[in-house]
Amino acid sequence: IGVILILAVVVVMIVRSCAASSYKTPIKKMFQAIEKQDGEKLLSLYPKEVIDDTVAGDGIPRSLLVADLEYRIVSSYPVDEADYDFSYEIVGVKDYSDVKELEEDTNSSYGCDLEMEDAKEVTVEITETEDGDVEQEEQDIIVIKTDGKWCLHPDETDF
């Protein structure tokens, strides 16, 4: 439960701090943060409101959220290895069917009062190359617009 809570807080912080003008921006910045193994940058892509509520309400230090994100990045994307590379491409996007329901579920799960203006489900194709082997997979990422900014949805910690 503690790890899940930490992840939720991290995601929320990233989404809240996001100052993106397009739904594509938080995704681009997410992959930049992954490439640089920068947990602080990743955390900034979540809504600040969710991160603040997690830190204050749940007593989880921000530094622990950052460290957890960095651990997840390193575990999933070994970018420091000479024979490893990854890239991504947005291959699809659709409007989220029920933004109000997503907002209510998010606020209930994270104990916050986040107002969502819009939400999209973005399909990203990730290509990883390691030791000459190429693997591709598609991943759906939910982005939300809150306070005029596009951010990662708090549940988006599985990168």
JSON list of C-alpha atoms in Angstrom, two decimals:
[
{"chain": "A", "resi": 1, "resn": "ILE", "atom": "CA", "xyz": [0.00, 0.00, 0.00]},
{"chain": "A", "resi": 2, "resn": "GLY", "atom": "CA", "xyz": [2.87, 2.40, 0.81]},
{"chain": "A", "resi": 3, "resn": "VAL", "atom": "CA", "xyz": [4.52, 1.92, -2.60]},
{"chain": "A", "resi": 4, "resn": "ILE", "atom": "CA", "xyz": [1.22, 2.42, -4.40]},
{"chain": "A", "resi": 5, "resn": "LEU", "atom": "CA", "xyz": [0.56, 5.56, -2.40]},
{"chain": "A", "resi": 6, "resn": "ILE", "atom": "CA", "xyz": [4.02, 6.91, -3.13]},
{"chain": "A", "resi": 7, "resn": "LEU", "atom": "CA", "xyz": [3.55, 6.26, -6.83]},
{"chain": "A", "resi": 8, "resn": "ALA", "atom": "CA", "xyz": [0.19, 7.94, -6.80]},
{"chain": "A", "resi": 9, "resn": "VAL", "atom": "CA", "xyz": [1.62, 11.00, -5.12]},
{"chain": "A", "resi": 10, "resn": "VAL", "atom": "CA", "xyz": [4.49, 11.19, -7.57]},
{"chain": "A", "resi": 11, "resn": "VAL", "atom": "CA", "xyz": [2.16, 10.97, -10.52]},
{"chain": "A", "resi": 12, "resn": "VAL", "atom": "CA", "xyz": [-0.10, 13.62, -9.10]},
{"chain": "A", "resi": 13, "resn": "MET", "atom": "CA", "xyz": [2.79, 15.99, -8.46]},
{"chain": "A", "resi": 14, "resn": "ILE", "atom": "CA", "xyz": [4.01, 15.62, -11.99]},
{"chain": "A", "resi": 15, "resn": "VAL", "atom": "CA", "xyz": [0.61, 16.28, -13.49]},
{"chain": "A", "resi": 16, "resn": "ARG", "atom": "CA", "xyz": [-0.06, 19.32, -11.31]},
{"chain": "A", "resi": 17, "resn": "SER", "atom": "CA", "xyz": [3.22, 21.03, -12.11]},
{"chain": "A", "resi": 18, "resn": "CYS", "atom": "CA", "xyz": [2.87, 20.50, -15.81]},
{"chain": "A", "resi": 19, "resn": "ALA", "atom": "CA", "xyz": [2.70, 23.72, -17.79]},
{"chain": "A", "resi": 20, "resn": "ALA", "atom": "CA", "xyz": [2.05, 22.16, -21.17]},
{"chain": "A", "resi": 21, "resn": "SER", "atom": "CA", "xyz": [0.12, 23.96, -23.87]},
{"chain": "A", "resi": 22, "resn": "SER", "atom": "CA", "xyz": [-0.70, 20.77, -25.78]},
{"chain": "A", "resi": 23, "resn": "TYR", "atom": "CA", "xyz": [-1.66, 17.26, -24.76]},
{"chain": "A", "resi": 24, "resn": "LYS", "atom": "CA", "xyz": [1.59, 16.12, -26.40]},
{"chain": "A", "resi": 25, "resn": "THR", "atom": "CA", "xyz": [3.82, 18.23, -24.15]},
{"chain": "A", "resi": 26, "resn": "PRO", "atom": "CA", "xyz": [3.64, 16.16, -20.95]},
{"chain": "A", "resi": 27, "resn": "ILE", "atom": "CA", "xyz": [4.35, 13.01, -22.94]},
{"chain": "A", "resi": 28, "resn": "LYS", "atom": "CA", "xyz": [7.36, 14.60, -24.61]},
{"chain": "A", "resi": 29, "resn": "LYS", "atom": "CA", "xyz": [8.63, 15.86, -21.25]},
{"chain": "A", "resi": 30, "resn": "MET", "atom": "CA", "xyz": [8.01, 12.44, -19.67]},
{"chain": "A", "resi": 31, "resn": "PHE", "atom": "CA", "xyz": [10.30, 10.76, -22.17]},
{"chain": "A", "resi": 32, "resn": "GLN", "atom": "CA", "xyz": [12.88, 13.52, -21.77]},
{"chain": "A", "resi": 33, "resn": "ALA", "atom": "CA", "xyz": [12.83, 12.91, -18.00]},
{"chain": "A", "resi": 34, "resn": "ILE", "atom": "CA", "xyz": [13.19, 9.18, -18.58]},
{"chain": "A", "resi": 35, "resn": "GLU", "atom": "CA", "xyz": [16.13, 9.73, -20.91]},
{"chain": "A", "resi": 36, "resn": "LYS", "atom": "CA", "xyz": [17.84, 11.93, -18.30]},
{"chain": "A", "resi": 37, "resn": "GLN", "atom": "CA", "xyz": [16.72, 9.66, -15.44]},
{"chain": "A", "resi": 38, "resn": "ASP", "atom": "CA", "xyz": [15.34, 12.79, -13.79]},
{"chain": "A", "resi": 39, "resn": "GLY", "atom": "CA", "xyz": [12.72, 11.95, -11.17]},
{"chain": "A", "resi": 40, "resn": "GLU", "atom": "CA", "xyz": [12.21, 15.59, -10.21]},
{"chain": "A", "resi": 41, "resn": "LYS", "atom": "CA", "xyz": [11.37, 16.54, -13.80]},
{"chain": "A", "resi": 42, "resn": "LEU", "atom": "CA", "xyz": [9.03, 13.57, -14.07]},
{"chain": "A", "resi": 43, "resn": "LEU", "atom": "CA", "xyz": [7.31, 14.50, -10.82]},
{"chain": "A", "resi": 44, "resn": "SER", "atom": "CA", "xyz": [6.76, 18.03, -12.13]},
{"chain": "A", "resi": 45, "resn": "LEU", "atom": "CA", "xyz": [4.55, 16.64, -14.89]},
{"chain": "A", "resi": 46, "resn": "TYR", "atom": "CA", "xyz": [1.83, 15.60, -12.45]},
{"chain": "A", "resi": 47, "resn": "PRO", "atom": "CA", "xyz": [-0.79, 17.98, -11.00]},
{"chain": "A", "resi": 48, "resn": "LYS", "atom": "CA", "xyz": [0.72, 20.00, -8.16]},
{"chain": "A", "resi": 49, "resn": "GLU", "atom": "CA", "xyz": [-2.49, 19.66, -6.18]},
{"chain": "A", "resi": 50, "resn": "VAL", "atom": "CA", "xyz": [-2.18, 15.89, -6.04]},
{"chain": "A", "resi": 51, "resn": "ILE", "atom": "CA", "xyz": [1.50, 15.99, -5.12]},
{"chain": "A", "resi": 52, "resn": "ASP", "atom": "CA", "xyz": [0.89, 18.60, -2.42]},
{"chain": "A", "resi": 53, "resn": "ASP", "atom": "CA", "xyz": [-1.96, 16.56, -0.96]},
{"chain": "A", "resi": 54, "resn": "THR", "atom": "CA", "xyz": [0.22, 13.45, -0.95]},
{"chain": "A", "resi": 55, "resn": "VAL", "atom": "CA", "xyz": [3.14, 15.17, 0.73]},
{"chain": "A", "resi": 56, "resn": "ALA", "atom": "CA", "xyz": [1.06, 17.09, 3.28]},
{"chain": "A", "resi": 57, "resn": "GLY", "atom": "CA", "xyz": [-1.83, 14.70, 3.80]},
{"chain": "A", "resi": 58, "resn": "ASP", "atom": "CA", "xyz": [0.05, 11.41, 3.70]},
{"chain": "A", "resi": 59, "resn": "GLY", "atom": "CA", "xyz": [3.32, 12.67, 5.13]},
{"chain": "A", "resi": 60, "resn": "ILE", "atom": "CA", "xyz": [5.41, 11.27, 2.30]},
{"chain": "A", "resi": 61, "resn": "PRO", "atom": "CA", "xyz": [8.51, 13.40, 1.70]},
{"chain": "A", "resi": 62, "resn": "ARG", "atom": "CA", "xyz": [8.87, 14.81, -1.80]},
{"chain": "A", "resi": 63, "resn": "SER", "atom": "CA", "xyz": [12.41, 13.44, -1.92]},
{"chain": "A", "resi": 64, "resn": "LEU", "atom": "CA", "xyz": [11.02, 9.93, -1.46]},
{"chain": "A", "resi": 65, "resn": "LEU", "atom": "CA", "xyz": [8.62, 10.42, -4.35]},
{"chain": "A", "resi": 66, "resn": "VAL", "atom": "CA", "xyz": [11.49, 11.62, -6.56]},
{"chain": "A", "resi": 67, "resn": "ALA", "atom": "CA", "xyz": [13.70, 8.70, -5.52]},
{"chain": "A", "resi": 68, "resn": "ASP", "atom": "CA", "xyz": [10.90, 6.23, -6.26]},
{"chain": "A", "resi": 69, "resn": "LEU", "atom": "CA", "xyz": [10.39, 7.67, -9.73]},
{"chain": "A", "resi": 70, "resn": "GLU", "atom": "CA", "xyz": [14.10, 7.54, -10.46]},
{"chain": "A", "resi": 71, "resn": "TYR", "atom": "CA", "xyz": [14.21, 3.91, -9.37]},
{"chain": "A", "resi": 72, "resn": "ARG", "atom": "CA", "xyz": [11.30, 3.11, -11.69]},
{"chain": "A", "resi": 73, "resn": "ILE", "atom": "CA", "xyz": [12.99, 4.91, -14.58]},
{"chain": "A", "resi": 74, "resn": "VAL", "atom": "CA", "xyz": [16.31, 3.09, -14.13]},
{"chain": "A", "resi": 75, "resn": "SER", "atom": "CA", "xyz": [14.52, -0.25, -13.75]},
{"chain": "A", "resi": 76, "resn": "SER", "atom": "CA", "xyz": [12.49, 0.22, -16.92]},
{"chain": "A", "resi": 77, "resn": "TYR", "atom": "CA", "xyz": [14.88, 2.12, -19.19]},
{"chain": "A", "resi": 78, "resn": "PRO", "atom": "CA", "xyz": [18.62, 1.34, -18.82]},
{"chain": "A", "resi": 79, "resn": "VAL", "atom": "CA", "xyz": [19.61, 4.45, -20.80]},
{"chain": "A", "resi": 80, "resn": "ASP", "atom": "CA", "xyz": [23.15, 4.46, -19.38]},
{"chain": "A", "resi": 81, "resn": "GLU", "atom": "CA", "xyz": [24.01, 1.22, -21.15]},
{"chain": "A", "resi": 82, "resn": "ALA", "atom": "CA", "xyz": [25.95, 1.74, -24.39]},
{"chain": "A", "resi": 83, "resn": "ASP", "atom": "CA", "xyz": [23.94, -0.87, -26.29]},
{"chain": "A", "resi": 84, "resn": "TYR", "atom": "CA", "xyz": [20.52, 0.49, -25.29]},
{"chain": "A", "resi": 85, "resn": "ASP", "atom": "CA", "xyz": [18.34, 3.08, -26.99]},
{"chain": "A", "resi": 86, "resn": "PHE", "atom": "CA", "xyz": [14.66, 3.95, -26.99]},
{"chain": "A", "resi": 87, "resn": "SER", "atom": "CA", "xyz": [12.31, 6.21, -28.89]},
{"chain": "A", "resi": 88, "resn": "TYR", "atom": "CA", "xyz": [8.61, 6.92, -28.88]},
{"chain": "A", "resi": 89, "resn": "GLU", "atom": "CA", "xyz": [5.98, 8.06, -31.32]},
{"chain": "A", "resi": 90, "resn": "ILE", "atom": "CA", "xyz": [2.41, 9.14, -30.68]},
{"chain": "A", "resi": 91, "resn": "VAL", "atom": "CA", "xyz": [0.30, 6.86, -32.88]},
{"chain": "A", "resi": 92, "resn": "GLY", "atom": "CA", "xyz": [-3.20, 7.69, -31.68]},
{"chain": "A", "resi": 93, "resn": "VAL", "atom": "CA", "xyz": [-5.27, 9.99, -29.53]},
{"chain": "A", "resi": 94, "resn": "LYS", "atom": "CA", "xyz": [-8.87, 10.02, -28.45]},
{"chain": "A", "resi": 95, "resn": "ASP", "atom": "CA", "xyz": [-10.89, 12.23, -26.17]},
{"chain": "A", "resi": 96, "resn": "TYR", "atom": "CA", "xyz": [-11.55, 10.64, -22.81]},
{"chain": "A", "resi": 97, "resn": "SER", "atom": "CA", "xyz": [-15.16, 9.52, -22.81]},
{"chain": "A", "resi": 98, "resn": "ASP", "atom": "CA", "xyz": [-16.19, 10.78, -19.35]},
{"chain": "A", "resi": 99, "resn": "VAL", "atom": "CA", "xyz": [-13.96, 13.52, -17.94]},
{"chain": "A", "resi": 100, "resn": "LYS", "atom": "CA", "xyz": [-16.31, 14.17, -15.00]},
{"chain": "A", "resi": 101, "resn": "GLU", "atom": "CA", "xyz": [-16.19, 10.52, -13.90]},
{"chain": "A", "resi": 102, "resn": "LEU", "atom": "CA", "xyz": [-12.39, 10.49, -14.23]},
{"chain": "A", "resi": 103, "resn": "GLU", "atom": "CA", "xyz": [-12.23, 13.66, -12.13]},
{"chain": "A", "resi": 104, "resn": "GLU", "atom": "CA", "xyz": [-14.46, 12.17, -9.41]},
{"chain": "A", "resi": 105, "resn": "ASP", "atom": "CA", "xyz": [-12.47, 8.90, -9.35]},
{"chain": "A", "resi": 106, "resn": "THR", "atom": "CA", "xyz": [-9.17, 10.80, -9.16]},
{"chain": "A", "resi": 107, "resn": "ASN", "atom": "CA", "xyz": [-10.35, 13.08, -6.36]},
{"chain": "A", "resi": 108, "resn": "SER", "atom": "CA", "xyz": [-11.70, 10.11, -4.43]},
{"chain": "A", "resi": 109, "resn": "SER", "atom": "CA", "xyz": [-8.50, 8.08, -4.87]},
{"chain": "A", "resi": 110, "resn": "TYR", "atom": "CA", "xyz": [-6.06, 10.88, -4.07]},
{"chain": "A", "resi": 111, "resn": "GLY", "atom": "CA", "xyz": [-8.07, 12.91, -1.57]},
{"chain": "A", "resi": 112, "resn": "CYS", "atom": "CA", "xyz": [-7.81, 16.13, -3.55]},
{"chain": "A", "resi": 113, "resn": "ASP", "atom": "CA", "xyz": [-10.13, 18.57, -5.29]},
{"chain": "A", "resi": 114, "resn": "LEU", "atom": "CA", "xyz": [-8.71, 18.54, -8.80]},
{"chain": "A", "resi": 115, "resn": "GLU", "atom": "CA", "xyz": [-10.81, 20.12, -11.55]},
{"chain": "A", "resi": 116, "resn": "MET", "atom": "CA", "xyz": [-10.28, 18.61, -14.99]},
{"chain": "A", "resi": 117, "resn": "GLU", "atom": "CA", "xyz": [-11.09, 20.65, -18.07]},
{"chain": "A", "resi": 118, "resn": "ASP", "atom": "CA", "xyz": [-10.26, 17.92, -20.55]},
{"chain": "A", "resi": 119, "resn": "ALA", "atom": "CA", "xyz": [-8.66, 14.49, -20.78]},
{"chain": "A", "resi": 120, "resn": "LYS", "atom": "CA", "xyz": [-7.22, 12.40, -23.58]},
{"chain": "A", "resi": 121, "resn": "GLU", "atom": "CA", "xyz": [-6.02, 8.86, -23.96]},
{"chain": "A", "resi": 122, "resn": "VAL", "atom": "CA", "xyz": [-2.84, 8.96, -26.03]},
{"chain": "A", "resi": 123, "resn": "THR", "atom": "CA", "xyz": [-1.42, 5.82, -27.61]},
{"chain": "A", "resi": 124, "resn": "VAL", "atom": "CA", "xyz": [2.37, 5.83, -27.75]},
{"chain": "A", "resi": 125, "resn": "GLU", "atom": "CA", "xyz": [4.52, 3.31, -29.59]},
{"chain": "A", "resi": 126, "resn": "ILE", "atom": "CA", "xyz": [7.77, 2.74, -27.72]},
{"chain": "A", "resi": 127, "resn": "THR", "atom": "CA", "xyz": [10.73, 1.21, -29.54]},
{"chain": "A", "resi": 128, "resn": "GLU", "atom": "CA", "xyz": [13.58, -0.19, -27.46]},
{"chain": "A", "resi": 129, "resn": "THR", "atom": "CA", "xyz": [16.85, -1.45, -28.91]},
{"chain": "A", "resi": 130, "resn": "GLU", "atom": "CA", "xyz": [19.22, -3.49, -26.74]},
{"chain": "A", "resi": 131, "resn": "ASP", "atom": "CA", "xyz": [22.10, -5.68, -27.94]},
{"chain": "A", "resi": 132, "resn": "GLY", "atom": "CA", "xyz": [20.77, -5.31, -31.49]},
{"chain": "A", "resi": 133, "resn": "ASP", "atom": "CA", "xyz": [17.33, -6.64, -30.56]},
{"chain": "A", "resi": 134, "resn": "VAL", "atom": "CA", "xyz": [14.41, -4.34, -31.29]},
{"chain": "A", "resi": 135, "resn": "GLU", "atom": "CA", "xyz": [11.18, -4.47, -29.32]},
{"chain": "A", "resi": 136, "resn": "GLN", "atom": "CA", "xyz": [8.11, -2.35, -29.87]},
{"chain": "A", "resi": 137, "resn": "GLU", "atom": "CA", "xyz": [5.10, -1.95, -27.66]},
{"chain": "A", "resi": 138, "resn": "GLU", "atom": "CA", "xyz": [2.13, 0.34, -27.49]},
{"chain": "A", "resi": 139, "resn": "GLN", "atom": "CA", "xyz": [1.13, 2.05, -24.29]},
{"chain": "A", "resi": 140, "resn": "ASP", "atom": "CA", "xyz": [-1.93, 4.17, -23.55]},
{"chain": "A", "resi": 141, "resn": "ILE", "atom": "CA", "xyz": [-1.20, 7.25, -21.46]},
{"chain": "A", "resi": 142, "resn": "ILE", "atom": "CA", "xyz": [-3.92, 9.43, -19.97]},
{"chain": "A", "resi": 143, "resn": "VAL", "atom": "CA", "xyz": [-3.23, 13.15, -19.93]},
{"chain": "A", "resi": 144, "resn": "ILE", "atom": "CA", "xyz": [-5.48, 15.69, -18.27]},
{"chain": "A", "resi": 145, "resn": "LYS", "atom": "CA", "xyz": [-5.93, 19.42, -18.54]},
{"chain": "A", "resi": 146, "resn": "THR", "atom": "CA", "xyz": [-6.25, 21.24, -15.24]},
{"chain": "A", "resi": 147, "resn": "ASP", "atom": "CA", "xyz": [-5.84, 24.96, -14.58]},
{"chain": "A", "resi": 148, "resn": "GLY", "atom": "CA", "xyz": [-5.21, 25.41, -18.31]},
{"chain": "A", "resi": 149, "resn": "LYS", "atom": "CA", "xyz": [-2.23, 23.03, -18.30]},
{"chain": "A", "resi": 150, "resn": "TRP", "atom": "CA", "xyz": [-1.82, 19.54, -19.72]},
{"chain": "A", "resi": 151, "resn": "CYS", "atom": "CA", "xyz": [-0.36, 17.04, -17.24]},
{"chain": "A", "resi": 152, "resn": "LEU", "atom": "CA", "xyz": [0.04, 13.32, -16.75]},
{"chain": "A", "resi": 153, "resn": "HIS", "atom": "CA", "xyz": [-2.84, 11.67, -14.94]},
{"chain": "A", "resi": 154, "resn": "PRO", "atom": "CA", "xyz": [-1.79, 10.60, -11.41]},
{"chain": "A", "resi": 155, "resn": "ASP", "atom": "CA", "xyz": [-2.24, 6.92, -12.25]},
{"chain": "A", "resi": 156, "resn": "GLU", "atom": "CA", "xyz": [0.41, 7.13, -14.99]},
{"chain": "A", "resi": 157, "resn": "THR", "atom": "CA", "xyz": [3.39, 5.64, -13.15]},
{"chain": "A", "resi": 158, "resn": "ASP", "atom": "CA", "xyz": [3.85, 2.54, -15.23]},
{"chain": "A", "resi": 159, "resn": "PHE", "atom": "CA", "xyz": [6.41, 3.67, -17.75]}
]
